[in-house]
């Protein structure tokens, strides 16, 4: 076994990241044609966010994942305090207080960083659980799962009250993915999905049976969120209709760079894929999807190669989150998924989300660096 240089980056992870950056910047620049004059600098801002992001990823590579895991509880506390602070100091946008406004920088969304904090903390707890109990009993597993539930519930409730239902779903998905690969008994998942099925079914029954009762029980805000989720299947929304028209109008090769002839809201974030498809057509869309799939597969291969279980848990949470967001974002632009405001990782505009993804990238670089240093692969 030969030990090589201290820091090595998997080129099959780095090259897709660079391509994501290029695609993101040019697509956001193209989307600016659909945005007001006050938002004509988004491409430049995204470039700067990517620059900061790559520096941040390298910083994570240098300090190591051990530092993040060691301080997981501290990060969790800071994350929850930042979510609480939104109720007092948050900037309200579209009737939601999800952001802090920082002069000269823009807005920061704490829930984006909470996703990676949960991944780090849950991975740490799973590892500690297995180190303590080699063959855990059902009761020991139940106590462990109860602890995880409380840990995830606190930021979920705080985020739900902002309100931001989409990110709450990501919190839950991250948790389920990490627990699924943790080695606990599968009966817990049967119980979980049965409970979720009954809960969702009961909510829907009340919604369709008596909407006035639904509002009295759950409030107007939750009613509007459920109503929006259920309304997507009709395909009657202005944003969806025009977004799909823009995609279809691109044809095989698209209208060309910076040519998006059909207007639709949020082209720089929620519907960034529609802008790309309109510009570069079916061929460009297939190539982008192929790049995304290649990147995801490379992450999974990294998880398979590492001998560290805690690293497998970290990658499992990251991959689960990325695949869900990719499927959700692209699916909603085609009308096969509800419009939830979830952005396309690495492509959509957003400083907070991009920096959180780059932190995850730094964690992955750390894991792949360890593999290559000691296996010379």
Short mmCIF file of C-alpha atoms in Angstrom, two decimals:
data_model
loop_
_atom_site.label_atom_id
_atom_site.label_comp_id
_atom_site.label_asym_id
_atom_site.label_seq_id
_atom_site.Cartn_x
_atom_site.Cartn_y
_atom_site.Cartn_z
CA UNK A 1 0.00 0.00 0.00
CA UNK A 2 1.63 3.22 -1.16
CA UNK A 3 0.90 6.58 0.39
CA UNK A 4 0.86 9.40 -2.16
CA UNK A 5 0.36 13.21 -2.02
CA UNK A 6 -1.69 14.67 0.81
CA UNK A 7 -4.55 16.18 -1.22
CA UNK A 8 -5.91 14.49 -4.30
CA UNK A 9 -9.24 15.22 -5.99
CA UNK A 10 -11.10 12.67 -8.08
CA UNK A 11 -11.12 14.17 -11.58
CA UNK A 12 -14.39 12.36 -12.33
CA UNK A 13 -15.97 14.42 -9.56
CA UNK A 14 -14.12 17.66 -10.23
CA UNK A 15 -14.78 17.83 -13.99
CA UNK A 16 -18.59 17.48 -13.62
CA UNK A 17 -18.45 20.18 -10.93
CA UNK A 18 -16.68 22.56 -13.31
CA UNK A 19 -19.20 21.74 -16.05
CA UNK A 20 -22.07 22.34 -13.62
CA UNK A 21 -20.59 25.76 -12.85
CA UNK A 22 -20.33 26.69 -16.54
CA UNK A 23 -23.85 25.42 -17.31
CA UNK A 24 -25.29 27.21 -14.29
CA UNK A 25 -23.72 30.58 -15.10
CA UNK A 26 -24.64 30.62 -18.80
CA UNK A 27 -28.19 29.42 -18.10
CA UNK A 28 -28.74 32.01 -15.39
CA UNK A 29 -27.34 34.65 -17.75
CA UNK A 30 -29.87 33.51 -20.34
CA UNK A 31 -32.69 33.64 -17.79
CA UNK A 32 -31.93 37.30 -17.12
CA UNK A 33 -33.76 38.17 -20.35
CA UNK A 34 -36.96 37.18 -18.52
CA UNK A 35 -36.14 39.10 -15.34
CA UNK A 36 -36.51 42.77 -14.37
CA UNK A 37 -33.65 45.24 -14.71
CA UNK A 38 -32.85 44.97 -11.00
CA UNK A 39 -31.87 41.29 -11.47
CA UNK A 40 -29.45 41.56 -14.37
CA UNK A 41 -26.39 40.70 -12.28
CA UNK A 42 -27.41 37.20 -11.18
CA UNK A 43 -24.95 35.40 -13.48
CA UNK A 44 -22.07 37.45 -12.07
CA UNK A 45 -23.26 36.74 -8.53
CA UNK A 46 -23.49 33.02 -9.29
CA UNK A 47 -19.93 33.11 -10.61
CA UNK A 48 -18.79 34.71 -7.36
CA UNK A 49 -20.78 32.19 -5.29
CA UNK A 50 -19.12 29.37 -7.23
CA UNK A 51 -15.72 30.93 -6.64
CA UNK A 52 -16.39 31.11 -2.91
CA UNK A 53 -17.88 27.62 -3.05
CA UNK A 54 -14.79 26.00 -4.56
CA UNK A 55 -12.64 27.74 -1.96
CA UNK A 56 -14.98 26.45 0.73
CA UNK A 57 -14.84 22.91 -0.70
CA UNK A 58 -11.05 23.04 -0.66
CA UNK A 59 -11.18 24.33 2.92
CA UNK A 60 -13.29 21.31 3.92
CA UNK A 61 -10.76 19.08 2.17
CA UNK A 62 -7.97 20.63 4.24
CA UNK A 63 -9.64 20.57 7.68
CA UNK A 64 -11.09 17.09 7.10
CA UNK A 65 -14.44 15.48 7.80
CA UNK A 66 -13.32 14.56 11.33
CA UNK A 67 -13.51 18.23 12.33
CA UNK A 68 -17.11 18.51 11.09
CA UNK A 69 -18.14 15.28 12.82
CA UNK A 70 -16.46 16.30 16.06
CA UNK A 71 -18.39 19.58 16.09
CA UNK A 72 -21.68 18.18 14.80
CA UNK A 73 -23.66 19.10 17.93
CA UNK A 74 -22.29 22.64 17.91
CA UNK A 75 -23.28 23.03 14.25
CA UNK A 76 -26.73 21.63 15.05
CA UNK A 77 -27.21 24.18 17.81
CA UNK A 78 -26.09 27.06 15.59
CA UNK A 79 -28.36 25.84 12.80
CA UNK A 80 -31.43 25.74 15.03
CA UNK A 81 -30.67 29.16 16.51
CA UNK A 82 -30.42 30.58 12.99
CA UNK A 83 -33.84 29.08 12.16
CA UNK A 84 -35.35 30.59 15.33
CA UNK A 85 -33.82 33.96 14.54
CA UNK A 86 -35.76 34.11 11.27
CA UNK A 87 -39.00 34.71 13.18
CA UNK A 88 -37.51 37.92 14.59
CA UNK A 89 -35.01 39.12 11.99
CA UNK A 90 -35.93 37.25 8.80
CA UNK A 91 -36.73 39.00 5.54
CA UNK A 92 -40.24 38.24 4.29
CA UNK A 93 -40.43 37.22 0.61
CA UNK A 94 -43.66 35.91 -0.89
CA UNK A 95 -45.21 35.64 2.60
CA UNK A 96 -42.36 33.45 3.89
CA UNK A 97 -39.58 34.30 6.34
CA UNK A 98 -36.86 31.94 5.16
CA UNK A 99 -33.98 34.37 4.65
CA UNK A 100 -31.67 36.79 6.39
CA UNK A 101 -30.89 39.92 4.40
CA UNK A 102 -27.19 40.82 4.52
CA UNK A 103 -26.26 44.20 2.99
CA UNK A 104 -23.82 43.90 0.11
CA UNK A 105 -24.20 40.12 -0.05
CA UNK A 106 -27.88 39.37 -0.52
CA UNK A 107 -30.00 36.81 1.30
CA UNK A 108 -28.91 33.75 3.28
CA UNK A 109 -31.26 30.80 3.84
CA UNK A 110 -30.33 28.85 7.01
CA UNK A 111 -32.45 25.81 6.12
CA UNK A 112 -30.11 25.08 3.21
CA UNK A 113 -27.22 24.63 5.63
CA UNK A 114 -29.43 22.69 8.05
CA UNK A 115 -29.65 19.93 5.45
CA UNK A 116 -25.92 19.26 5.54
CA UNK A 117 -25.81 19.70 9.34
CA UNK A 118 -28.42 16.96 9.72
CA UNK A 119 -26.45 14.67 7.40
CA UNK A 120 -23.30 15.16 9.49
CA UNK A 121 -25.04 14.71 12.84
CA UNK A 122 -27.13 11.69 11.82
CA UNK A 123 -24.03 9.98 10.37
CA UNK A 124 -22.21 10.59 13.67
CA UNK A 125 -25.11 9.20 15.72
CA UNK A 126 -25.49 6.09 13.55
CA UNK A 127 -21.77 5.39 13.88
CA UNK A 128 -21.83 5.85 17.65
CA UNK A 129 -24.91 3.62 17.93
CA UNK A 130 -23.24 0.75 16.08
CA UNK A 131 -20.03 1.18 18.08
CA UNK A 132 -22.01 0.90 21.31
CA UNK A 133 -24.35 -1.92 20.29
CA UNK A 134 -22.91 -4.69 18.13
CA UNK A 135 -26.23 -6.57 18.07
CA UNK A 136 -28.87 -4.08 19.24
CA UNK A 137 -32.19 -5.24 20.61
CA UNK A 138 -35.51 -3.93 19.33
CA UNK A 139 -35.81 -1.68 22.40
CA UNK A 140 -32.32 -0.23 21.85
CA UNK A 141 -33.15 0.48 18.22
CA UNK A 142 -36.45 2.07 19.23
CA UNK A 143 -34.72 4.42 21.69
CA UNK A 144 -32.15 5.30 19.02
CA UNK A 145 -34.87 6.04 16.44
CA UNK A 146 -36.77 8.14 18.98
CA UNK A 147 -33.62 10.20 19.52
CA UNK A 148 -33.20 10.69 15.76
CA UNK A 149 -36.88 11.64 15.45
CA UNK A 150 -36.54 14.39 18.06
CA UNK A 151 -33.35 15.70 16.48
CA UNK A 152 -34.96 15.94 13.02
CA UNK A 153 -38.31 17.19 14.35
CA UNK A 154 -36.89 20.39 15.89
CA UNK A 155 -35.53 21.96 12.65
CA UNK A 156 -38.44 20.45 10.69
CA UNK A 157 -41.01 22.28 12.83
CA UNK A 158 -39.03 25.52 12.71
CA UNK A 159 -38.68 25.29 8.92
CA UNK A 160 -42.33 24.32 8.43
CA UNK A 161 -43.42 27.44 10.33
CA UNK A 162 -41.43 29.77 8.05
CA UNK A 163 -43.16 28.25 5.98
CA UNK A 164 -41.02 26.01 3.74
CA UNK A 165 -42.61 22.60 3.26
CA UNK A 166 -40.22 21.58 0.47
CA UNK A 167 -37.12 21.70 2.67
CA UNK A 168 -38.94 19.79 5.44
CA UNK A 169 -39.53 16.97 2.95
CA UNK A 170 -35.80 16.98 2.21
CA UNK A 171 -34.97 16.72 5.92
CA UNK A 172 -37.22 13.67 6.19
CA UNK A 173 -35.88 12.06 3.02
CA UNK A 174 -32.28 12.51 4.16
CA UNK A 175 -33.12 10.82 7.47
CA UNK A 176 -34.92 7.89 5.85
CA UNK A 177 -32.08 7.28 3.34
CA UNK A 178 -29.41 7.32 6.02
CA UNK A 179 -31.35 5.06 8.38
CA UNK A 180 -32.11 2.66 5.53
CA UNK A 181 -28.40 2.03 4.87
CA UNK A 182 -27.54 2.05 8.60
CA UNK A 183 -28.38 -1.62 9.08
CA UNK A 184 -31.33 -1.27 11.46
CA UNK A 185 -34.25 -3.68 11.16
CA UNK A 186 -36.41 -3.07 8.10
CA UNK A 187 -39.60 -3.54 10.12
CA UNK A 188 -39.18 0.05 11.32
CA UNK A 189 -39.59 1.28 7.76
CA UNK A 190 -42.77 -0.76 7.33
CA UNK A 191 -44.11 0.84 10.50
CA UNK A 192 -42.98 4.30 9.35
CA UNK A 193 -44.55 4.11 5.89
CA UNK A 194 -47.74 2.64 7.34
CA UNK A 195 -47.97 5.53 9.79
CA UNK A 196 -47.20 8.10 7.07
CA UNK A 197 -49.77 6.51 4.79
CA UNK A 198 -52.45 6.69 7.47
CA UNK A 199 -51.52 10.27 8.40
CA UNK A 200 -51.49 11.53 4.81
CA UNK A 201 -54.65 9.58 4.02
CA UNK A 202 -56.46 11.09 6.99
CA UNK A 203 -55.38 14.60 6.02
CA UNK A 204 -56.56 14.10 2.43
CA UNK A 205 -59.90 12.66 3.56
CA UNK A 206 -60.57 15.75 5.69
CA UNK A 207 -59.37 18.02 2.84
CA UNK A 208 -61.76 16.53 0.28
CA UNK A 209 -64.63 15.90 2.71
CA UNK A 210 -64.82 19.26 4.48
CA UNK A 211 -62.40 22.05 3.61
CA UNK A 212 -63.82 24.38 6.26
CA UNK A 213 -63.08 21.76 8.92
CA UNK A 214 -59.60 21.29 7.43
CA UNK A 215 -58.89 25.02 7.79
CA UNK A 216 -60.15 25.04 11.39
CA UNK A 217 -57.95 22.07 12.28
CA UNK A 218 -54.75 22.90 10.38
CA UNK A 219 -55.00 26.59 9.50
CA UNK A 220 -55.22 28.53 6.24
CA UNK A 221 -51.49 28.43 5.53
CA UNK A 222 -51.35 24.62 5.57
CA UNK A 223 -54.56 24.45 3.51
CA UNK A 224 -53.00 26.64 0.80
CA UNK A 225 -49.85 24.48 0.75
CA UNK A 226 -51.85 21.27 0.40
CA UNK A 227 -54.04 22.91 -2.22
CA UNK A 228 -50.97 23.88 -4.22
CA UNK A 229 -49.51 20.37 -4.02
CA UNK A 230 -52.75 18.78 -5.19
CA UNK A 231 -53.37 21.30 -7.96
CA UNK A 232 -50.22 20.42 -9.95
CA UNK A 233 -51.79 17.41 -11.67
CA UNK A 234 -54.31 19.56 -13.53
CA UNK A 235 -51.45 21.22 -15.40
CA UNK A 236 -53.40 24.47 -15.40
CA UNK A 237 -50.86 26.67 -13.65
CA UNK A 238 -49.49 29.65 -15.58
CA UNK A 239 -45.88 28.86 -14.63
CA UNK A 240 -46.15 25.19 -15.56
CA UNK A 241 -47.95 25.78 -18.86
CA UNK A 242 -45.50 28.40 -20.07
CA UNK A 243 -42.50 26.48 -18.80
CA UNK A 244 -43.56 23.36 -20.68
CA UNK A 245 -44.25 25.45 -23.79
CA UNK A 246 -40.74 26.89 -23.58
CA UNK A 247 -39.27 23.37 -23.31
CA UNK A 248 -41.30 22.11 -26.25
CA UNK A 249 -40.48 25.12 -28.40
CA UNK A 250 -36.77 24.34 -28.12
CA UNK A 251 -37.12 21.33 -30.41
CA UNK A 252 -34.08 19.18 -31.10
CA UNK A 253 -31.31 21.79 -30.83
CA UNK A 254 -33.01 24.73 -29.05
CA UNK A 255 -33.29 28.43 -29.83
CA UNK A 256 -29.64 29.00 -28.99
CA UNK A 257 -27.83 30.61 -26.09
CA UNK A 258 -29.60 33.60 -24.52
CA UNK A 259 -32.77 32.99 -26.54
CA UNK A 260 -35.75 32.15 -24.34
CA UNK A 261 -38.77 33.52 -26.25
CA UNK A 262 -41.48 32.49 -23.76
CA UNK A 263 -41.85 34.13 -20.36
CA UNK A 264 -42.49 32.17 -17.14
CA UNK A 265 -41.87 33.08 -13.47
CA UNK A 266 -38.74 32.10 -11.51
CA UNK A 267 -36.63 31.11 -14.54
CA UNK A 268 -33.38 31.50 -12.55
CA UNK A 269 -34.35 29.10 -9.76
CA UNK A 270 -37.38 26.77 -9.86
CA UNK A 271 -37.61 26.59 -13.67
CA UNK A 272 -33.93 26.82 -14.61
CA UNK A 273 -34.19 23.52 -16.50
CA UNK A 274 -36.89 24.99 -18.74
CA UNK A 275 -34.51 27.85 -19.67
CA UNK A 276 -31.73 25.39 -20.48
CA UNK A 277 -34.05 23.15 -22.54
CA UNK A 278 -35.41 26.15 -24.44
CA UNK A 279 -31.88 27.31 -25.27
CA UNK A 280 -30.25 23.98 -26.08
CA UNK A 281 -33.17 21.73 -26.99
CA UNK A 282 -33.62 18.01 -26.58
CA UNK A 283 -29.97 17.18 -27.32
CA UNK A 284 -28.68 19.65 -24.73
CA UNK A 285 -31.18 18.41 -22.15
CA UNK A 286 -30.14 14.79 -22.65
CA UNK A 287 -26.47 15.75 -22.25
CA UNK A 288 -27.21 17.64 -19.03
CA UNK A 289 -29.21 14.71 -17.65
CA UNK A 290 -26.37 12.35 -18.61
CA UNK A 291 -23.90 14.57 -16.73
CA UNK A 292 -26.14 14.60 -13.65
CA UNK A 293 -26.53 10.81 -13.73
CA UNK A 294 -22.78 10.34 -14.20
CA UNK A 295 -22.08 12.55 -11.18
CA UNK A 296 -24.58 10.68 -9.01
CA UNK A 297 -23.17 7.31 -10.04
CA UNK A 298 -19.66 8.52 -9.23
CA UNK A 299 -20.82 9.50 -5.76
CA UNK A 300 -22.33 6.05 -5.24
CA UNK A 301 -19.10 4.42 -6.46
CA UNK A 302 -17.16 6.52 -3.95
CA UNK A 303 -19.42 5.20 -1.18
CA UNK A 304 -18.84 1.63 -2.35
CA UNK A 305 -15.06 2.09 -2.41
CA UNK A 306 -14.64 3.61 1.04
CA UNK A 307 -14.05 1.24 3.93
CA UNK A 308 -15.39 3.73 6.48
CA UNK A 309 -19.01 3.15 7.48
CA UNK A 310 -19.48 6.74 8.62
CA UNK A 311 -18.37 7.92 5.20
CA UNK A 312 -20.95 5.62 3.63
CA UNK A 313 -23.63 7.22 5.81
CA UNK A 314 -22.49 10.71 4.80
CA UNK A 315 -22.59 9.90 1.09
CA UNK A 316 -25.91 8.10 1.48
CA UNK A 317 -27.51 11.25 2.90
CA UNK A 318 -25.96 13.47 0.24
CA UNK A 319 -26.92 11.19 -2.67
CA UNK A 320 -30.46 10.75 -1.38
CA UNK A 321 -30.90 14.51 -1.11
CA UNK A 322 -29.40 15.27 -4.52
CA UNK A 323 -31.36 12.61 -6.42
CA UNK A 324 -34.63 13.70 -4.83
CA UNK A 325 -34.03 17.36 -5.65
CA UNK A 326 -32.94 16.55 -9.20
CA UNK A 327 -36.00 14.39 -9.84
CA UNK A 328 -38.35 16.84 -8.11
CA UNK A 329 -37.07 19.95 -9.88
CA UNK A 330 -36.88 18.51 -13.38
CA UNK A 331 -40.10 16.55 -12.87
CA UNK A 332 -42.08 19.63 -11.88
CA UNK A 333 -41.00 21.47 -15.04
CA UNK A 334 -42.57 18.63 -17.04
CA UNK A 335 -45.71 18.48 -14.89
CA UNK A 336 -45.07 15.02 -13.45
CA UNK A 337 -44.25 16.34 -9.96
CA UNK A 338 -45.88 19.08 -7.86
CA UNK A 339 -44.32 22.54 -7.92
CA UNK A 340 -42.68 22.85 -4.51
CA UNK A 341 -40.03 25.51 -5.06
CA UNK A 342 -37.16 23.02 -4.82
CA UNK A 343 -34.19 24.11 -6.93
CA UNK A 344 -31.92 22.06 -9.21
CA UNK A 345 -28.66 21.37 -7.33
CA UNK A 346 -25.56 23.15 -8.72
CA UNK A 347 -27.57 24.71 -11.57
CA UNK A 348 -30.25 26.99 -10.09
CA UNK A 349 -29.30 30.42 -8.80
CA UNK A 350 -28.83 30.73 -5.05
CA UNK A 351 -25.92 31.53 -2.78
CA UNK A 352 -27.07 29.58 0.27
CA UNK A 353 -28.02 26.45 -1.63
CA UNK A 354 -24.85 26.50 -3.73
CA UNK A 355 -22.59 26.96 -0.72
CA UNK A 356 -24.32 24.09 1.07
CA UNK A 357 -23.77 21.88 -1.99
CA UNK A 358 -20.11 22.91 -2.11
CA UNK A 359 -19.71 21.97 1.56
CA UNK A 360 -21.11 18.56 0.63
CA UNK A 361 -18.69 18.48 -2.30
CA UNK A 362 -15.81 19.17 0.09
CA UNK A 363 -16.96 16.24 2.24
CA UNK A 364 -17.03 14.00 -0.84
CA UNK A 365 -13.59 15.26 -1.95
CA UNK A 366 -12.30 14.34 1.50
CA UNK A 367 -13.62 10.80 1.22
CA UNK A 368 -12.32 10.28 -2.33
CA UNK A 369 -8.98 11.83 -1.33
CA UNK A 370 -8.61 9.27 1.45
CA UNK A 371 -9.43 6.43 -0.97
CA UNK A 372 -6.89 7.60 -3.58
CA UNK A 373 -4.13 8.36 -1.09
CA UNK A 374 -4.06 4.88 0.34
CA UNK A 375 -5.11 2.76 -2.65
CA UNK A 376 -3.38 4.78 -5.37
CA UNK A 377 -6.65 4.78 -7.43
#
